[in-house]
Coordinates of C-alpha atoms in Angstrom, one line a residue:
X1089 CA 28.6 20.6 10.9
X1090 CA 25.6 19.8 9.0
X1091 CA 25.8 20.6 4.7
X1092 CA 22.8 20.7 2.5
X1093 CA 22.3 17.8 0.0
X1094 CA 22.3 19.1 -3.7
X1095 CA 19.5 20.2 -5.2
X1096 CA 18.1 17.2 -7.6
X1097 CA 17.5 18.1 -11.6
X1098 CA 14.0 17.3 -13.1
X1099 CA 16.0 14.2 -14.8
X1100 CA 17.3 13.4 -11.1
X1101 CA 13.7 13.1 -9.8
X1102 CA 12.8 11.1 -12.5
X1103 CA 15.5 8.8 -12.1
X1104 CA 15.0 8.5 -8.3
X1105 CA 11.6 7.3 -9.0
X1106 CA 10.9 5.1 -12.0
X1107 CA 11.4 2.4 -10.5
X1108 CA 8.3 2.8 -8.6
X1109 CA 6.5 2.8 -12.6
X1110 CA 7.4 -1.3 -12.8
X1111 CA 6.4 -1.5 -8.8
X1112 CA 3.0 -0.3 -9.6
X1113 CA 2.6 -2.6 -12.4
X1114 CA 3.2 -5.2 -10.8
X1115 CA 0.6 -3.9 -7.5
X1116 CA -2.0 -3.4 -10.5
X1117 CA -2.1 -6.9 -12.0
X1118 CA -2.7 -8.3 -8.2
X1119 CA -5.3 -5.5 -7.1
X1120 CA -7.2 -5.4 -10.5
X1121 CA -6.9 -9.5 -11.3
X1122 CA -6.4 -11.4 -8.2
X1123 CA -10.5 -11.8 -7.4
X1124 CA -11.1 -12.6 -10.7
X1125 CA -8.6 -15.8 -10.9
X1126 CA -9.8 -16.7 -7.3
X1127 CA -13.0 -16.6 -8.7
X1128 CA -11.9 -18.2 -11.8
X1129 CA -10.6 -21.2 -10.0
X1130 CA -13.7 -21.4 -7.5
X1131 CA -13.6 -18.9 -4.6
X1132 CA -17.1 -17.6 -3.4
X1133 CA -17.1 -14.0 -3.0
X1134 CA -17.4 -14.6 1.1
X1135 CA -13.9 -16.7 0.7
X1136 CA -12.4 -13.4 -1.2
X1137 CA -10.7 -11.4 1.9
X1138 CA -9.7 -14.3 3.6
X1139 CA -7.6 -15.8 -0.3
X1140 CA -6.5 -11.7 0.0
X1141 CA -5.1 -11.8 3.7
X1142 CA -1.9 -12.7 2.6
X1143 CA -1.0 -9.8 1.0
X1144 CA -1.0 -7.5 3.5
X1145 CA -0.1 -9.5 6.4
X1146 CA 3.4 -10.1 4.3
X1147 CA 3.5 -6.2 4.3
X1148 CA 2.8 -6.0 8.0
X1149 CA 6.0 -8.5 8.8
X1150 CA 8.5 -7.4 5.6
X1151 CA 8.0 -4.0 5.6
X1152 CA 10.0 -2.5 9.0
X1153 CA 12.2 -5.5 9.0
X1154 CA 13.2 -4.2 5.6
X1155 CA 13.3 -0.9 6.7
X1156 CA 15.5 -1.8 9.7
X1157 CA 17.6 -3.7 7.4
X1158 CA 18.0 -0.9 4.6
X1159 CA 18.8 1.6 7.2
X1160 CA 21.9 -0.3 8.3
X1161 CA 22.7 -1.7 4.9
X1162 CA 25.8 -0.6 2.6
X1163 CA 26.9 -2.8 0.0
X1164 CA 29.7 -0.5 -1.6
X1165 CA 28.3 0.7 -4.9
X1166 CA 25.0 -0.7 -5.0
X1167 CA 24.1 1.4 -1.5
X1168 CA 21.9 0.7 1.1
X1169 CA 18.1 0.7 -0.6
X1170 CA 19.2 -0.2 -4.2
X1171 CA 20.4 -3.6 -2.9
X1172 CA 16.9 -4.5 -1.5
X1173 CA 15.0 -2.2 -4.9
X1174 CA 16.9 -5.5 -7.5
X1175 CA 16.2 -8.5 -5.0
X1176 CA 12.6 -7.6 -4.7
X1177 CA 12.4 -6.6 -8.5
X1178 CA 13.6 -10.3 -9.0
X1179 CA 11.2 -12.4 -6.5
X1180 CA 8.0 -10.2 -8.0
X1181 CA 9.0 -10.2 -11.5
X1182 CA 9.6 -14.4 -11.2
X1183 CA 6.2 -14.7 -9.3
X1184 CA 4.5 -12.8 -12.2
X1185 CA 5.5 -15.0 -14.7
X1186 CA 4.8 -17.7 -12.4
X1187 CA 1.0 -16.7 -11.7
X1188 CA -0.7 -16.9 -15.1
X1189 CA 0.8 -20.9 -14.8
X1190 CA -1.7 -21.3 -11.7
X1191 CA -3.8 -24.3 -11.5
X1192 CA -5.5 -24.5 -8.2
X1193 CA -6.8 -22.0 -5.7
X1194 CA -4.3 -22.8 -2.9
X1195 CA -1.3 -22.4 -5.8
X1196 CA -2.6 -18.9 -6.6
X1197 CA -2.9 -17.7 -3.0
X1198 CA 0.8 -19.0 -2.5
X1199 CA 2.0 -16.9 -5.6
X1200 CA 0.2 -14.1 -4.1
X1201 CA 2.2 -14.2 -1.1
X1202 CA 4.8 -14.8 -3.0
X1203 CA 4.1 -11.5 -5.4
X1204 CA 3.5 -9.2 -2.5
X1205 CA 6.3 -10.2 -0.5
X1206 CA 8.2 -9.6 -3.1
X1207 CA 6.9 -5.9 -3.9
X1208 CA 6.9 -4.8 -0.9
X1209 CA 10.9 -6.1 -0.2
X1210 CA 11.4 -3.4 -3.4
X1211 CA 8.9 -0.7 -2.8
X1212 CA 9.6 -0.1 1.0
X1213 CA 13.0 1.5 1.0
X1214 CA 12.1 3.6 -2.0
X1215 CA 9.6 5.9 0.1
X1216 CA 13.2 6.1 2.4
X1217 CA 15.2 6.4 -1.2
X1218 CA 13.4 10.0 -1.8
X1219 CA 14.2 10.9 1.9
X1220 CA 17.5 10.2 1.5
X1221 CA 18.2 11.7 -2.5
X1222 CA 16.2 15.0 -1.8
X1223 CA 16.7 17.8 0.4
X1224 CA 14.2 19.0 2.4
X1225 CA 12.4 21.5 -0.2
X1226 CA 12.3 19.4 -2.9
X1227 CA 10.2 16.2 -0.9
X1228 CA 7.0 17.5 -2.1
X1229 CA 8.2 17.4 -5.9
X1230 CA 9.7 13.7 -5.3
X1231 CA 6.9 12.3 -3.7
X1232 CA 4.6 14.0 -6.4
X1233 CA 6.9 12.2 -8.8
X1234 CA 6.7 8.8 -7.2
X1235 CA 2.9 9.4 -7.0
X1236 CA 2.9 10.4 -10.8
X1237 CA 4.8 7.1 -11.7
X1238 CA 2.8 4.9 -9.3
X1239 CA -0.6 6.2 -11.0
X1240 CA 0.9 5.7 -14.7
X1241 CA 2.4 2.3 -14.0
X1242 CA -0.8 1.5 -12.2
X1243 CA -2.7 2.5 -15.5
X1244 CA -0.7 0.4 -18.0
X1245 CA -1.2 -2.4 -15.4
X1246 CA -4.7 -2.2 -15.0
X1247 CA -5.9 -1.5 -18.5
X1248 CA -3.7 -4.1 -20.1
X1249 CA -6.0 -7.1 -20.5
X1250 CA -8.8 -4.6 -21.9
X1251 CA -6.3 -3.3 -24.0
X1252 CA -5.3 -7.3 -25.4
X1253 CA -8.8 -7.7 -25.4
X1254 CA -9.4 -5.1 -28.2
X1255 CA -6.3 -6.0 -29.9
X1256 CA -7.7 -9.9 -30.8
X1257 CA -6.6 -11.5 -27.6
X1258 CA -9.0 -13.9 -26.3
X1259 CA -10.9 -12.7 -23.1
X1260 CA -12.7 -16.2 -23.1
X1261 CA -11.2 -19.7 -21.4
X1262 CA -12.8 -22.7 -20.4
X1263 CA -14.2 -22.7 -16.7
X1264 CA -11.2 -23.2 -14.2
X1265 CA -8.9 -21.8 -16.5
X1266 CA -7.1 -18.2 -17.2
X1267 CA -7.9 -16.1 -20.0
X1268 CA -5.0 -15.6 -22.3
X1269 CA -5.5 -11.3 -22.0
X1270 CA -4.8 -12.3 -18.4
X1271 CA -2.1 -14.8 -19.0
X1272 CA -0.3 -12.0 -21.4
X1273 CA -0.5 -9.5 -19.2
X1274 CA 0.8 -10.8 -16.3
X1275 CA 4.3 -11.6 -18.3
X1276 CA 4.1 -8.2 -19.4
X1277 CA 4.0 -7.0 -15.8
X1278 CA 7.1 -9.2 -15.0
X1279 CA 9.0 -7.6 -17.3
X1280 CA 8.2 -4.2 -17.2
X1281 CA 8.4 -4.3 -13.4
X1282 CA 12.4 -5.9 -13.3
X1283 CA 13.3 -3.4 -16.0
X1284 CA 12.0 -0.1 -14.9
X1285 CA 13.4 -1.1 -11.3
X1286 CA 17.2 -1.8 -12.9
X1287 CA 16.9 1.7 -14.5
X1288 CA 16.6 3.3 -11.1
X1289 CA 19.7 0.8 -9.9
X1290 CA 22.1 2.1 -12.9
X1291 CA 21.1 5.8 -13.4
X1292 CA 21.3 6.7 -9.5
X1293 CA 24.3 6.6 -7.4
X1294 CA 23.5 6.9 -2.9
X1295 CA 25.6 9.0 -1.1
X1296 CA 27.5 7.1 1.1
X1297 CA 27.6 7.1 5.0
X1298 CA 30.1 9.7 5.4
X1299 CA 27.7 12.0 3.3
X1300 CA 24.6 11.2 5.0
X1301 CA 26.0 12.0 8.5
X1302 CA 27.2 15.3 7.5
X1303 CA 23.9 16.1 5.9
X1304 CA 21.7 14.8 8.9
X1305 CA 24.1 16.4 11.5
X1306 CA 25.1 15.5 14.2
X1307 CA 23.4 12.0 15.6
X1308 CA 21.0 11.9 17.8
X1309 CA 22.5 10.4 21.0
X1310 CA 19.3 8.2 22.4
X1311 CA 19.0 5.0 22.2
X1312 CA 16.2 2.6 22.3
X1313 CA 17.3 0.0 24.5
X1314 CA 17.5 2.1 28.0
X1315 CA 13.6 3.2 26.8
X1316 CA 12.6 -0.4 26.4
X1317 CA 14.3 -1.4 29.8
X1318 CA 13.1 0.7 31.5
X1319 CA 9.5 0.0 30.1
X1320 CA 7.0 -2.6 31.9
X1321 CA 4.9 -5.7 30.8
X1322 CA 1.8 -4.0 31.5
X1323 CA 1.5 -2.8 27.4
X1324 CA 2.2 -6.5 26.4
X1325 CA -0.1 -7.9 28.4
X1326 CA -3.0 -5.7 27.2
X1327 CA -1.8 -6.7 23.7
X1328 CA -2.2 -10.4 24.6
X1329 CA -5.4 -9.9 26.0
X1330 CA -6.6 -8.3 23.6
X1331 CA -6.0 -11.0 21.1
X1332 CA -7.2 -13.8 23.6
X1333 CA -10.6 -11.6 24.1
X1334 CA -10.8 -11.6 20.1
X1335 CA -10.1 -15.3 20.0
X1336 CA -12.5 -16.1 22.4
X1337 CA -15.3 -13.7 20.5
X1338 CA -14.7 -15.9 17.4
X1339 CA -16.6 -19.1 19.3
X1340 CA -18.6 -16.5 21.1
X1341 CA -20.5 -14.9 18.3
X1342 CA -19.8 -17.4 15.4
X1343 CA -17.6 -14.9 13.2
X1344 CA -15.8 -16.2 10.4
X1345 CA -13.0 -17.7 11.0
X1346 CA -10.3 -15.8 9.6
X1347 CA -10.7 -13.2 12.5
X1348 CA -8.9 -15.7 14.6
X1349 CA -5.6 -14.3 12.4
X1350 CA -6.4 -10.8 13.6
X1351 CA -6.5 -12.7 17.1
X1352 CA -3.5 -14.2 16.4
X1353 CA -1.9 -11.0 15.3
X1354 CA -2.1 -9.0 18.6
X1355 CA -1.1 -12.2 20.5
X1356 CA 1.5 -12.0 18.3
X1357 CA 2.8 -8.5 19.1
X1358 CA 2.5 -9.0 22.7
X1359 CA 5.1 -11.6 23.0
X1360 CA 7.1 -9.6 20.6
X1361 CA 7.2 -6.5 22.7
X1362 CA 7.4 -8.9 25.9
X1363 CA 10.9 -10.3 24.4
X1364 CA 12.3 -7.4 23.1
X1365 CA 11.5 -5.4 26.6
X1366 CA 13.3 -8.5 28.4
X1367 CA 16.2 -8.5 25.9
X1368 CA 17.0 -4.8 26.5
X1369 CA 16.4 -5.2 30.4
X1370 CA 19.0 -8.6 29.5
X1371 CA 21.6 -5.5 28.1
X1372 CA 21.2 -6.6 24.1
X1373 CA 20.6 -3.3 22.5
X1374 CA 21.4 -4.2 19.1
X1375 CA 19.1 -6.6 18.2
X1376 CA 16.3 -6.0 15.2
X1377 CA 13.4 -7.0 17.5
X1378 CA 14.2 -4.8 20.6
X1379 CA 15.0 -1.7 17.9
X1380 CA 11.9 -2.1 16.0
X1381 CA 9.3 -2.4 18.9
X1382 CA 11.6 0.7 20.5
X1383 CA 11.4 2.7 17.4
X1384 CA 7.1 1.4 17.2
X1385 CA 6.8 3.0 20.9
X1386 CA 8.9 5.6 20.3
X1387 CA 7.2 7.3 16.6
X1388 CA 6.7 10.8 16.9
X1389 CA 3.3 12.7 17.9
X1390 CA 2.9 13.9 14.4
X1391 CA 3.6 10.2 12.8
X1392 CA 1.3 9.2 15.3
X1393 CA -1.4 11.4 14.4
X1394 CA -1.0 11.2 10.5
X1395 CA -0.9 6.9 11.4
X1396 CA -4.9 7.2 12.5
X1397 CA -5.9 9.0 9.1
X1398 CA -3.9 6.5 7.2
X1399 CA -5.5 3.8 9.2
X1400 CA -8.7 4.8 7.6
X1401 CA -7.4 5.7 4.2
X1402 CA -6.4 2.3 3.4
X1403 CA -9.2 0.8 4.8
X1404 CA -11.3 2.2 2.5
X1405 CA -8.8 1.4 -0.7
X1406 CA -8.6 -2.3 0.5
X1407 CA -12.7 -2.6 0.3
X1408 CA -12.3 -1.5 -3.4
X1409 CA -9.6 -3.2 -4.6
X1410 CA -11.5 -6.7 -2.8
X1411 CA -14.9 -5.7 -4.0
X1412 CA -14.9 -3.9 -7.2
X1413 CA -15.2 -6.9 -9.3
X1414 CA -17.7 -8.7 -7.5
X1415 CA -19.8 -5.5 -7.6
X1416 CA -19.5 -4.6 -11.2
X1417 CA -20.1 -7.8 -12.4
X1418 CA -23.3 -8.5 -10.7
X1419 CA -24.8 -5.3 -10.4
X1420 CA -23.5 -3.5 -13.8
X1421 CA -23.3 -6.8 -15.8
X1422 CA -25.7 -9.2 -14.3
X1423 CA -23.0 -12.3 -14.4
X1424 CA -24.3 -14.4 -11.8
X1425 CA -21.0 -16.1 -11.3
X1426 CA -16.9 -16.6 -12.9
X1427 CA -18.9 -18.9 -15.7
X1428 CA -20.9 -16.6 -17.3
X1429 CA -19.5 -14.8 -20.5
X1430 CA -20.8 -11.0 -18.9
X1431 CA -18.5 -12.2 -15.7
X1432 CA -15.5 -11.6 -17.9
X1433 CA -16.5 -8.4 -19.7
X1434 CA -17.2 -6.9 -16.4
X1435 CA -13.7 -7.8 -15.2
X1436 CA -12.3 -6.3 -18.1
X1437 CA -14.2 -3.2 -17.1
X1438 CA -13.0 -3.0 -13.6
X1439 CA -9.1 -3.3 -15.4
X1440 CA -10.6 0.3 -17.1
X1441 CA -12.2 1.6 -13.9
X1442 CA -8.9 1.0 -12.3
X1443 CA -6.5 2.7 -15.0
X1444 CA -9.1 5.6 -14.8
X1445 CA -8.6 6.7 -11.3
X1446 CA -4.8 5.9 -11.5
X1447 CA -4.6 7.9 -14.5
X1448 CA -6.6 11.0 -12.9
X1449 CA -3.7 10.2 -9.8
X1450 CA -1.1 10.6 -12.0
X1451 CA -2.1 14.0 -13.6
X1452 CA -3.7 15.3 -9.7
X1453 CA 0.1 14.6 -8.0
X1454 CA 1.6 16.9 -10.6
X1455 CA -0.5 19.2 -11.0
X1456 CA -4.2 19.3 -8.3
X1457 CA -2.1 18.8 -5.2
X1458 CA 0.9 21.2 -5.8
X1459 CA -1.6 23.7 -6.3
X1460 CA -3.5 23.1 -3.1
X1461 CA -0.7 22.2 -0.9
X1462 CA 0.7 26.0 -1.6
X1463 CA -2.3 27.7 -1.1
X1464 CA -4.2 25.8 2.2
X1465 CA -1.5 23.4 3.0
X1466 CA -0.4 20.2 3.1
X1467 CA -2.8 18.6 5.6
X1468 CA -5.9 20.6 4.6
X1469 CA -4.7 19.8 0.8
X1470 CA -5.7 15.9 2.0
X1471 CA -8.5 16.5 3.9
X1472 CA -10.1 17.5 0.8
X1473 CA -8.2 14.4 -1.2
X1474 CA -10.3 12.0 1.2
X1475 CA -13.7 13.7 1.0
X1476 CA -13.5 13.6 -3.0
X1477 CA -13.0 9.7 -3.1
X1478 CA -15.6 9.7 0.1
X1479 CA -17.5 11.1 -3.0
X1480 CA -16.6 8.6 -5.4
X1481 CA -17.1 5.6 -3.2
X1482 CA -20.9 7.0 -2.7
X1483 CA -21.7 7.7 -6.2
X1484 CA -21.8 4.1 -6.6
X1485 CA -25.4 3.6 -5.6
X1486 CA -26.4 6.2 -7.6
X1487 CA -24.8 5.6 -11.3
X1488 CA -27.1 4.3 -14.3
X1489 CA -25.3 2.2 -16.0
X1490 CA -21.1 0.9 -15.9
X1491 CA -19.8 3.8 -18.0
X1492 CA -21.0 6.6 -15.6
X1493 CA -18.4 4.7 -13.1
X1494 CA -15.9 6.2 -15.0
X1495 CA -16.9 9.5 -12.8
X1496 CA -16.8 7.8 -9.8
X1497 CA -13.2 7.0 -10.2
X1498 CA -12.2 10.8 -11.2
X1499 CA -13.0 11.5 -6.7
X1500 CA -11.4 8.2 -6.1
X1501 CA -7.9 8.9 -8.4
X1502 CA -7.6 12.8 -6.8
X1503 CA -8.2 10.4 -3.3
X1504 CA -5.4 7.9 -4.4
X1505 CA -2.7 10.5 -5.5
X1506 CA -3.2 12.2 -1.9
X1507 CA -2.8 9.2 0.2
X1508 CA 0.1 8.3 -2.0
X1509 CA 2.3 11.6 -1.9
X1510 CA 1.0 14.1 1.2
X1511 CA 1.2 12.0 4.1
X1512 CA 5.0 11.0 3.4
X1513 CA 5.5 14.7 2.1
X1514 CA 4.7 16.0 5.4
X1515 CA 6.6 13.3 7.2
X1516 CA 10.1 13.1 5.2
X1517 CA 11.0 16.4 6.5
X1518 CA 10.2 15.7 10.4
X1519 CA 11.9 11.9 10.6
X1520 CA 15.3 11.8 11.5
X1521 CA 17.2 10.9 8.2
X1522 CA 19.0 8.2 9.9
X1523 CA 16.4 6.1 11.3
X1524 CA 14.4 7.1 7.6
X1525 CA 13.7 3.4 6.4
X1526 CA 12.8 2.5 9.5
X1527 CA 10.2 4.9 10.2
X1528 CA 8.6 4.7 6.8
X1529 CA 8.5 1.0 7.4
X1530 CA 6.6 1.3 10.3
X1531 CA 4.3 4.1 9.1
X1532 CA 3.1 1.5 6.4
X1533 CA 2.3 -0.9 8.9
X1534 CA -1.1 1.4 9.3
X1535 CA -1.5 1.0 5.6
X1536 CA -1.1 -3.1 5.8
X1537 CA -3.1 -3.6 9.4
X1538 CA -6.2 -1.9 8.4
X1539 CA -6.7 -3.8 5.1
X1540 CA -6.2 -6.8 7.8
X1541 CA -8.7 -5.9 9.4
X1542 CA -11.3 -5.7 6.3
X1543 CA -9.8 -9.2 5.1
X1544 CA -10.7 -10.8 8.1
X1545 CA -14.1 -8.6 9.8
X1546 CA -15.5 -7.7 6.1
X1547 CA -16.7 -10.9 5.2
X1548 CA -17.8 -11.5 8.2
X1549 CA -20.2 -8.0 8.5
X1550 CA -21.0 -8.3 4.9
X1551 CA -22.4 -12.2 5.7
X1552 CA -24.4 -11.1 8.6
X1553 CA -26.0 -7.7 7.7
X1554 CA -25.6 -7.9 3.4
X1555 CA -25.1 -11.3 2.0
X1556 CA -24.8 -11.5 -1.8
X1557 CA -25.0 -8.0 -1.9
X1558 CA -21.3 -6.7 -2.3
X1559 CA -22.0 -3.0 -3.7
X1560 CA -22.9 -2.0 0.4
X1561 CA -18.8 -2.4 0.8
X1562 CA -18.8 1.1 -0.5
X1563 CA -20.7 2.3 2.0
X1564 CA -18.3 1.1 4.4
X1565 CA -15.6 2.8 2.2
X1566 CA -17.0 6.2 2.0
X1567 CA -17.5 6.5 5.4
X1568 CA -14.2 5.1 6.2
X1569 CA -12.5 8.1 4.2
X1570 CA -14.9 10.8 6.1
X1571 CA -13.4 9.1 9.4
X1572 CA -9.8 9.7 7.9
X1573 CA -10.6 13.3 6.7
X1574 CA -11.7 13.5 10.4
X1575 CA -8.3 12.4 11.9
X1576 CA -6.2 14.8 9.8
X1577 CA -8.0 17.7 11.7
X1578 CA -5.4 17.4 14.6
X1579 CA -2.4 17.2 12.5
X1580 CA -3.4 20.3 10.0
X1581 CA -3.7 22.0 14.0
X1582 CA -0.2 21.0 14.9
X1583 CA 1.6 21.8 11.5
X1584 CA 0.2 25.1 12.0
X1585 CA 1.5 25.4 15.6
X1586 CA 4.5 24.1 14.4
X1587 CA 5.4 26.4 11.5

């Protein structure tokens, strides 16, 4: 018989979510800084997305093992996602602390890794966490919550070297070197980040298994394996072909050579799906591989539908966080390069640029988007999320002067806080709760593979149609959110059928 989870307390929801505050720190720092000490230490701005690959291929691999993991985790009365919050909270804090001590390029793309491995081993099973804490009419409130504490956490983290700067902390250092408003903030993020994540560990208790079953009901008796086995090669080999054909473009047509990783990538998969369909025709049902290429096949029509709009949501958010500091600082400050005095005041200025659309994100998820998701809807309340950072992403060619960027980022925040809260809002309450980490871990896989795909074909397109000319990446952007306004068309269509 199936019971209804209790309802949560405005102190619960808080609880259930700060953590996320520290997480978003820590994302902050690395999206707001990580150009500007590649630059620092002698990255051309064509060398950026390749130095930035790393982050999201970690996300593509930890993310649904983690969620795999998580879902089959329970480590008495730490639970089955606070485990997996601490251990993350640990790596990422240690690798901030770590970063500002960076003396070579290749060292700071390794603590990058290192840094977003980390974050996303902690910030993976809490999209699961609200699944599993809330009951089904309260997951629009927690993910609004989480949203609210990702864009305040991403403020503090952005606007903290501007802040040091206009406290007497030097903004200046000598070429190849860190600034110290940099260097100060980065420790800062280390701490915040492990604390805020402990306070979600102590003030939160999981319910245990016995709970969870009687609140999900009755379990669902399928299982992947006898879909995999019964499954032929013919998808893998398209996947591996696919890759080869890229591969083989890459000498063709003189692309840079990063895109042999996206190449590399759908080779990858290929033999992945190949072995997991031969171990579950072999009768090994229970391995990770054979359940997460099952449970990848497998997603349901509206996760696969809500997958293509968030496909070209964070395509779009990956081109600004690469490019923003490039473009301000040429175009807005005239800094021809990391050397030049302007270079750093610009950087500064994206750090306030950032804060500002995080901060409008914040203030939309509590208060823009509950509004509009009761009257229109969910889906419709992000169609017109996309088309206002569409907006903002435009308005870049046609601002005067840096400070009228500050109403750029207004479209882009109200964009941000709907990418962050409706698309898991809509899906928390269709995913069945025990496969929950698992599903949310493979739903950010289209939230790591398209900013793959900018880090390895952007530099690439920018070199052969724009070169030196950064600010056209928004272009790309703005139409890349239209296209995902586009693709939530057919899942606004099915909610209504559905309801």
């Amino acid at each position: 018989m199936r019971t209804e989870k209790p309802r949560q307390s405005l102190a619960g929801l808080w609880n259930i979510s700060f953590g996320f505050f520290g997480i978003q720190i820590g994302f902050a720092l690395q999206n707001a800084n990580m150009s500007r000490i590649f630059q620092t230490f002698g990255a051309k701005i064509d060398d950026l997305p390749w130095l930035w690959v790393a982050a999201p291929l970690t996300g593509l691999l930890v993310q649904p093992v983690i969620g795999h993991l998580s879902d089959r985790t329970w480590l008495g009365r730490l639970g089955r996602r606070r485990p997996y919050f601490l251990a993350g909270a640990l790596l990422a804090a240690a690798s901030l602390f770590a970063m500002p001590g960076a003396s070579a390029l290749l060292f700071a793309a390794v603590l990058l890794w290192v840094l977003d491995a980390s974050l996303n081993v902690s910030m993976e099973p809490f999209r699961a966490f609200v699944g599993d804490m809330l009951r089904k009419d309260q997951h629009a409130a927690g993910y609004a919550m989480q949203t609210a504490f990702i864009g305040a956490g991403a403020v503090v983290g952005s606007i903290f070297p501007w802040a040091l700067e206009h406290l007497g902390v030097s903004n200046a250092a000598p070429p190849g070197d860190i600034p110290d408003t940099v260097r100060f903030a980065f420790w800062f993020g280390g701490a915040a980040l492990f604390l805020s994540v402990l306070w979600t560990v102590v003030t939160t208790r999981e319910y245990d298994p016995a709970a969870m079953a009687a609140f999900d009901g009755p379990a669902d008796a399928q299982d992947d394996a006898p879909t995999l086995a019964t499954r032929s090669y013919a998808a893998s080999l398209v996947w591996l072909a696919a890759g080869a054909l890229v591969v083989w473009a890459v000498g063709q047509a003189g692309l840079e050579k990063e895109v042999y990783l996206l190449g590399a990538l759908l080779i990858g998969y290929g033999l992945a799906s190949a072995a997991a369909i031969g171990l579950a025709r072999a009768g090994s049902p229970a391995n990770m591989l054979s359940s997460i290429v099952g449970d990848f096949a497998g997603m349901p029509v509206l996760m696969k539908r809500l997958a293509v709009a968030q496909f070209f949501s964070w395509s779009a958010l990956f081109i600004m966080w690469i490019n923003t500091t490039p473009i301000v600082t040429q175009v807005f400050y005239a800094a021809a390069d990391a050397t030049d005095p302007r270079y750093q005041a610009g950087a500064n200025w994206v750090d306030a640029l950032f804060a500002t659309y995080n901060g409008v994100a914040a203030v939309a998820a509590l208060t823009l988007l509950p509004f509009l998701s009761a009257r229109i809807g969910q889906a419709r309340t992000h169609i017109v999320g996309l088309l206002c950072g569409a907006a903002g992403y435009a308005s870049f060619f046609a601002m005067p002067d840096r400070h009228w960027l500050l109403l750029s980022e207004v479209g882009i925040g109200v964009a941000w806080a709907s990418i962050l809260a409706m698309p898991y809002a809509i899906l928390a309450s269709s995913l069945p709760q025990r496969k929950l980490g698992i599903y949310m871990g493979l739903f950010n896989v289209f939230v790591v593979v398209p900013q793959l795909l900018v880090a390895t074909a952007m530099g690439s397109l920018m070199k052969a149609f724009f070169p030196g000319e950064p600010i056209w990446t928004m272009a790309f952007a703005a139409a890349t959110l239209v296209l995902a306004a586009m693709a939530m068309l057919p899942v606004d269509r099915m909610m209504r059928r559905l309801r």
